[in-house]
Short mmCIF file of C-alpha atoms in Angstrom, two decimals:
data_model
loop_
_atom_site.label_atom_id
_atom_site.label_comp_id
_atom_site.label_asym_id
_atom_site.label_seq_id
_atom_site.Cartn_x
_atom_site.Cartn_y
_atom_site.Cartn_z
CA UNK K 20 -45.30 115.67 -20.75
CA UNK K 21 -43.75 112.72 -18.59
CA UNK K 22 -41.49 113.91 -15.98
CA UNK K 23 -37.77 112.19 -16.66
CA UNK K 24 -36.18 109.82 -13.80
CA UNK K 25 -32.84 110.42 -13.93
CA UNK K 26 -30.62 108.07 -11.79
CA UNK K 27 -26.53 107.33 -11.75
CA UNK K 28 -25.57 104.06 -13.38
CA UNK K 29 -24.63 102.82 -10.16
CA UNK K 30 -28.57 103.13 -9.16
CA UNK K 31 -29.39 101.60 -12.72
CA UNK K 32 -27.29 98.60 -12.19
CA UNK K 33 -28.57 98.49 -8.35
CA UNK K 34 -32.18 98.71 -9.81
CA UNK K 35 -31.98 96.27 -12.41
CA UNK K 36 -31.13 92.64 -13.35
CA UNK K 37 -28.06 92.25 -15.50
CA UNK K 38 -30.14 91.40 -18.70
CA UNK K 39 -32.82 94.25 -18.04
CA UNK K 40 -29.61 96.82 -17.28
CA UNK K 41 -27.43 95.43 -20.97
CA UNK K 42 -31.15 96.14 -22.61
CA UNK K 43 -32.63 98.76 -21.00
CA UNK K 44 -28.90 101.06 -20.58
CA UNK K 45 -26.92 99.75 -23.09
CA UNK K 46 -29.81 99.34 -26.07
CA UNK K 47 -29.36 95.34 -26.04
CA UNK K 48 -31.51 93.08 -27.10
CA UNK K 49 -32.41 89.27 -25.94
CA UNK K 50 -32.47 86.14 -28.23
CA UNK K 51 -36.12 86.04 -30.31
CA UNK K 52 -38.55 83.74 -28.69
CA UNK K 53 -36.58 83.64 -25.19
CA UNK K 54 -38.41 86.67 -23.73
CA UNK K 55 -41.14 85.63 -20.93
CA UNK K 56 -43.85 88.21 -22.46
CA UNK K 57 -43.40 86.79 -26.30
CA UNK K 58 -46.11 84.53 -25.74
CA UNK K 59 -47.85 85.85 -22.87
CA UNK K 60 -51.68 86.48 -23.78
CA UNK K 61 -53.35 87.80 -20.64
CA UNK K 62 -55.15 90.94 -20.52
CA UNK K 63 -53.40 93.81 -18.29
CA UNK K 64 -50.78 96.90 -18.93
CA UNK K 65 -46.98 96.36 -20.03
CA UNK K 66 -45.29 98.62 -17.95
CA UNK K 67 -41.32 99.68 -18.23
CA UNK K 68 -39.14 97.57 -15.92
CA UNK K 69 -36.92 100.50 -15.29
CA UNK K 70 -39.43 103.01 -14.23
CA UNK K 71 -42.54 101.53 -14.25
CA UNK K 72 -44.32 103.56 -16.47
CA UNK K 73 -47.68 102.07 -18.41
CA UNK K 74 -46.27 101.72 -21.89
CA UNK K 75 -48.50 99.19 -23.77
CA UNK K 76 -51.74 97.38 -23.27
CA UNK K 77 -52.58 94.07 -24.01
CA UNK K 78 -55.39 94.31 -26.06
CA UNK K 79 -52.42 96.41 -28.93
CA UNK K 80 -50.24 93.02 -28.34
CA UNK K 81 -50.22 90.43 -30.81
CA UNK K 82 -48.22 87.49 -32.52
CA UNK K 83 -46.07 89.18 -35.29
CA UNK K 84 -43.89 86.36 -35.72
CA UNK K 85 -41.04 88.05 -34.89
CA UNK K 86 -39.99 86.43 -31.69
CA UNK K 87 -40.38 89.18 -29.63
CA UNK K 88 -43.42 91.16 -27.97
CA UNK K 89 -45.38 93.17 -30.85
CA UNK K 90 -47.74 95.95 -30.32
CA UNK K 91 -49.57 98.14 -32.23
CA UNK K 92 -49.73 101.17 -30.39
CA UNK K 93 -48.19 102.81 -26.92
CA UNK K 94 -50.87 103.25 -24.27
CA UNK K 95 -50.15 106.84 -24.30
CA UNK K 96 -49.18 108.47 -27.44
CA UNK K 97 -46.37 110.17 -25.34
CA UNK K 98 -45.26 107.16 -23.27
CA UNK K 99 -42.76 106.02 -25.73
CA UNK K 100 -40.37 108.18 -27.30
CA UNK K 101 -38.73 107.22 -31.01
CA UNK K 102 -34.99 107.93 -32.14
CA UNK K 103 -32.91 107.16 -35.35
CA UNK K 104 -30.96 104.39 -34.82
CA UNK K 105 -28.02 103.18 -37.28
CA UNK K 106 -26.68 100.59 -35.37
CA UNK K 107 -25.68 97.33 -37.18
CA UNK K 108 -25.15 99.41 -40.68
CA UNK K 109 -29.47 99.89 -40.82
CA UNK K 110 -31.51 102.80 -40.55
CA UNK K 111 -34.12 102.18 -37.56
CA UNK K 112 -36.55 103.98 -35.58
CA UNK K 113 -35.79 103.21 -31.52
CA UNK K 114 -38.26 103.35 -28.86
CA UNK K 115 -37.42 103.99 -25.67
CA UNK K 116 -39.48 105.27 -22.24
CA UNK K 117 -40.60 108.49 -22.25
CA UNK K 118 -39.84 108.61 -18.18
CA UNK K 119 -36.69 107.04 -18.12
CA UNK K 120 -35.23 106.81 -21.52
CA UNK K 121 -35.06 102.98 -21.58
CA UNK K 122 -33.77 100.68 -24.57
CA UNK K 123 -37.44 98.66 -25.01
CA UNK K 124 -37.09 98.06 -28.61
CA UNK K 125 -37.90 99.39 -32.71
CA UNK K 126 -40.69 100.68 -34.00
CA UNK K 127 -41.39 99.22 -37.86
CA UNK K 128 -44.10 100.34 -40.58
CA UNK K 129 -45.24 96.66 -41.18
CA UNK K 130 -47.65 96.42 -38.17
CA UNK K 131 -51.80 95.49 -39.07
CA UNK K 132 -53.20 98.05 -36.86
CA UNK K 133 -54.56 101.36 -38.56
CA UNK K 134 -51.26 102.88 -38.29
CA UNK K 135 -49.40 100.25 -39.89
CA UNK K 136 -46.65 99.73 -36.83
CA UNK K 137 -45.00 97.00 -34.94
CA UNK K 138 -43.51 98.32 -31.85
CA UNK K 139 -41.23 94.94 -31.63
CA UNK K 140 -40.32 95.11 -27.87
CA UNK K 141 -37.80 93.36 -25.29
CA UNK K 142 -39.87 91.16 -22.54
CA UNK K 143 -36.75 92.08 -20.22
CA UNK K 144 -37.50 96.07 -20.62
CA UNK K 145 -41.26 95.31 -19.53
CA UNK K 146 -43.07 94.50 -16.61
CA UNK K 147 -46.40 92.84 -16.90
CA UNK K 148 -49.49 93.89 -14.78
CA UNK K 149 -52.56 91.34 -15.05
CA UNK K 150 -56.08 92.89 -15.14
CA UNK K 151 -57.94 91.82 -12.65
#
């Protein structure tokens, strides 16, 4: 179980950049193909920009076409959390941090990987950590 970081929105807003607070506090979203991870391809660990918590690994990335980070899996089964979302008059699953309840992005059942799922992800709710 992944202990929750609760801060003020005052601390969010302190913490974050503008674009990373609208997505990761206000479940926002950036323009497809504008994120700096879409078509990053280096190995290492996609961590959350609010909390820093190891959330995806770069070997579950790949190019879905969709304009925005894809994965097939979290690292951790419990480092992503998944909640109904019927925003924009659509049924969607949301995924958001486990630690700090982050906006990152949907989860969708059209993904290759042996679960079938695209975990379709904002670059501005991740941090990227090279392997080395």
């Amino acid at each position: 179980m992944t202990e929750k970081l609760n801060l003020s929105e005052a601390e969010w807003r302190e913490r974050l950049s503008p674009e990373q607070y609208h997505i990761l506090r206000e479940a926002g979203t950036e323009r497809a193909f504008t994120g700096k991870y879409e078509g990053n391809k280096a190995a290492g660990i996609y961590r959350c920009a609010g909390c820093g918590l190891p959330l995806f690994e770069s070997d579950t990335k790949y190019d879905s076409g969709s304009g925005w980070p894809s994965f097939t899996a979290p690292l951790e089964g419990d480092a992503v959390e998944e909640h109904s979302d019927l925003s924009h008059g659509m049924l969607r699953t949301e995924v958001r941090c486990a630690r700090c309840e982050g906006h990152l992005g949907h989860v969708f059942p059209d993904g290759p990987g042996p679960e079938g799922l695209r975990y379709c992800v904002n670059s501005a709710s991740l941090d990227f950590e090279p392997r080395e």
